[in-house]
Amino acid sequence: AFHCQQATEKLFKAVLEYSDYRIPKTHNLIVLMELVNNCIYIKIDESFIDQLNELYIESRYPTDLGLLPSGKPSLQEAEDFYFFTRALYKTIKEIVS
């Protein structure tokens, strides 16, 4: 699930780079999504962005509580994040290719 957050962050930054937009030094997916929407329109399920945004950790090691406020993501949540990120990848790949 954490890697889906990282991939989404890099996908958003790829759109910004493609659009000759200055890439901010942030990991906040909500901020990045808003910047992407200033460049191009991509239909994005914002609820997934909100959840993925919670997965970013400041350190390299998660606490005992897990990555989300409710603890570690379930297998179903991880699969949902994966399929969301995969679809976003395909959409952005078509734009920047």
mmCIF file of C-alpha atoms in Angstrom:
data_model
loop_
_atom_site.group_PDB
_atom_site.id
_atom_site.type_symbol
_atom_site.label_atom_id
_atom_site.label_comp_id
_atom_site.label_asym_id
_atom_site.label_seq_id
_atom_site.Cartn_x
_atom_site.Cartn_y
_atom_site.Cartn_z
ATOM 1 C CA ALA A 1 0.000 0.000 0.000
ATOM 2 C CA PHE A 2 2.857 2.375 0.833
ATOM 3 C CA HIS A 3 4.377 1.764 -2.602
ATOM 4 C CA CYS A 4 1.072 2.768 -4.188
ATOM 5 C CA GLN A 5 1.358 6.111 -2.393
ATOM 6 C CA GLN A 6 4.897 6.494 -3.688
ATOM 7 C CA ALA A 7 3.912 5.535 -7.241
ATOM 8 C CA THR A 8 0.985 7.973 -7.214
ATOM 9 C CA GLU A 9 3.269 10.747 -6.010
ATOM 10 C CA LYS A 10 5.719 10.043 -8.842
ATOM 11 C CA LEU A 11 2.899 9.852 -11.395
ATOM 12 C CA PHE A 12 1.621 13.275 -10.350
ATOM 13 C CA LYS A 13 5.138 14.683 -10.506
ATOM 14 C CA ALA A 14 5.576 13.171 -13.996
ATOM 15 C CA VAL A 15 2.522 15.114 -15.184
ATOM 16 C CA LEU A 16 3.939 18.300 -13.675
ATOM 17 C CA GLU A 17 7.297 17.698 -15.358
ATOM 18 C CA TYR A 18 5.569 16.954 -18.678
ATOM 19 C CA SER A 19 3.611 20.209 -18.330
ATOM 20 C CA ASP A 20 6.790 22.215 -17.583
ATOM 21 C CA TYR A 21 5.404 22.980 -14.149
ATOM 22 C CA ARG A 22 7.757 23.499 -11.232
ATOM 23 C CA ILE A 23 7.722 20.335 -9.112
ATOM 24 C CA PRO A 24 7.279 21.195 -5.446
ATOM 25 C CA LYS A 25 9.198 19.409 -2.709
ATOM 26 C CA THR A 26 6.169 17.788 -1.158
ATOM 27 C CA HIS A 27 4.825 14.301 -0.660
ATOM 28 C CA ASN A 28 1.265 15.528 -0.096
ATOM 29 C CA LEU A 29 -0.887 13.870 -2.755
ATOM 30 C CA ILE A 30 -3.741 16.323 -2.273
ATOM 31 C CA VAL A 31 -1.469 19.290 -3.030
ATOM 32 C CA LEU A 32 0.036 17.469 -6.014
ATOM 33 C CA MET A 33 -3.387 16.462 -7.360
ATOM 34 C CA GLU A 34 -4.526 20.097 -7.237
ATOM 35 C CA LEU A 35 -1.431 21.168 -9.169
ATOM 36 C CA VAL A 36 -1.995 18.412 -11.736
ATOM 37 C CA ASN A 37 -5.579 19.596 -12.178
ATOM 38 C CA ASN A 38 -4.193 23.059 -13.002
ATOM 39 C CA CYS A 39 -2.237 21.492 -15.883
ATOM 40 C CA ILE A 40 -4.597 18.851 -17.248
ATOM 41 C CA TYR A 41 -7.857 17.239 -16.287
ATOM 42 C CA ILE A 42 -7.671 13.691 -15.000
ATOM 43 C CA LYS A 43 -10.733 12.122 -13.434
ATOM 44 C CA ILE A 44 -9.458 10.930 -10.054
ATOM 45 C CA ASP A 45 -11.308 9.281 -7.181
ATOM 46 C CA GLU A 46 -10.357 11.751 -4.473
ATOM 47 C CA SER A 47 -11.296 9.341 -1.678
ATOM 48 C CA PHE A 48 -8.421 7.073 -2.768
ATOM 49 C CA ILE A 49 -6.068 10.053 -2.842
ATOM 50 C CA ASP A 50 -7.112 10.964 0.704
ATOM 51 C CA GLN A 51 -6.463 7.400 1.890
ATOM 52 C CA LEU A 52 -3.183 7.064 0.013
ATOM 53 C CA ASN A 53 -2.064 10.400 1.401
ATOM 54 C CA GLU A 54 -2.375 8.951 4.919
ATOM 55 C CA LEU A 55 0.056 6.177 3.990
ATOM 56 C CA TYR A 56 3.060 8.465 3.649
ATOM 57 C CA ILE A 57 5.376 8.227 6.625
ATOM 58 C CA GLU A 58 7.964 10.808 7.597
ATOM 59 C CA SER A 59 10.470 8.158 8.607
ATOM 60 C CA ARG A 60 11.403 4.980 6.830
ATOM 61 C CA TYR A 61 9.871 2.750 9.491
ATOM 62 C CA PRO A 62 6.188 2.590 10.384
ATOM 63 C CA THR A 63 5.169 2.771 14.005
ATOM 64 C CA ASP A 64 3.616 -0.129 15.859
ATOM 65 C CA LEU A 65 0.212 1.325 14.964
ATOM 66 C CA GLY A 66 0.673 0.729 11.252
ATOM 67 C CA LEU A 67 0.468 3.181 8.404
ATOM 68 C CA LEU A 68 -3.169 4.244 8.541
ATOM 69 C CA PRO A 69 -4.980 5.759 11.517
ATOM 70 C CA SER A 70 -6.820 2.456 11.840
ATOM 71 C CA GLY A 71 -3.619 0.405 11.627
ATOM 72 C CA LYS A 72 -2.091 -1.534 8.780
ATOM 73 C CA PRO A 73 -4.125 -1.708 5.559
ATOM 74 C CA SER A 74 -6.064 -4.909 5.036
ATOM 75 C CA LEU A 75 -5.304 -7.135 2.064
ATOM 76 C CA GLN A 76 -8.466 -5.828 0.391
ATOM 77 C CA GLU A 77 -7.412 -2.205 0.962
ATOM 78 C CA ALA A 78 -3.954 -2.945 -0.447
ATOM 79 C CA GLU A 79 -5.506 -4.566 -3.529
ATOM 80 C CA ASP A 80 -7.852 -1.588 -3.983
ATOM 81 C CA PHE A 81 -4.881 0.800 -3.762
ATOM 82 C CA TYR A 82 -2.985 -1.320 -6.280
ATOM 83 C CA PHE A 83 -5.776 -1.350 -8.853
ATOM 84 C CA PHE A 84 -6.392 2.388 -8.386
ATOM 85 C CA THR A 85 -2.700 3.147 -8.887
ATOM 86 C CA ARG A 86 -2.467 0.829 -11.882
ATOM 87 C CA ALA A 87 -5.393 2.578 -13.586
ATOM 88 C CA LEU A 88 -3.867 5.989 -12.803
ATOM 89 C CA TYR A 89 -0.560 4.798 -14.286
ATOM 90 C CA LYS A 90 -2.257 3.760 -17.533
ATOM 91 C CA THR A 91 -4.062 7.106 -17.789
ATOM 92 C CA ILE A 92 -0.968 9.185 -17.138
ATOM 93 C CA LYS A 93 1.205 7.046 -19.398
ATOM 94 C CA GLU A 94 -1.115 7.872 -22.316
ATOM 95 C CA ILE A 95 -0.850 11.584 -21.512
ATOM 96 C CA VAL A 96 2.927 11.807 -21.205
ATOM 97 C CA SER A 97 3.829 9.336 -23.962
#
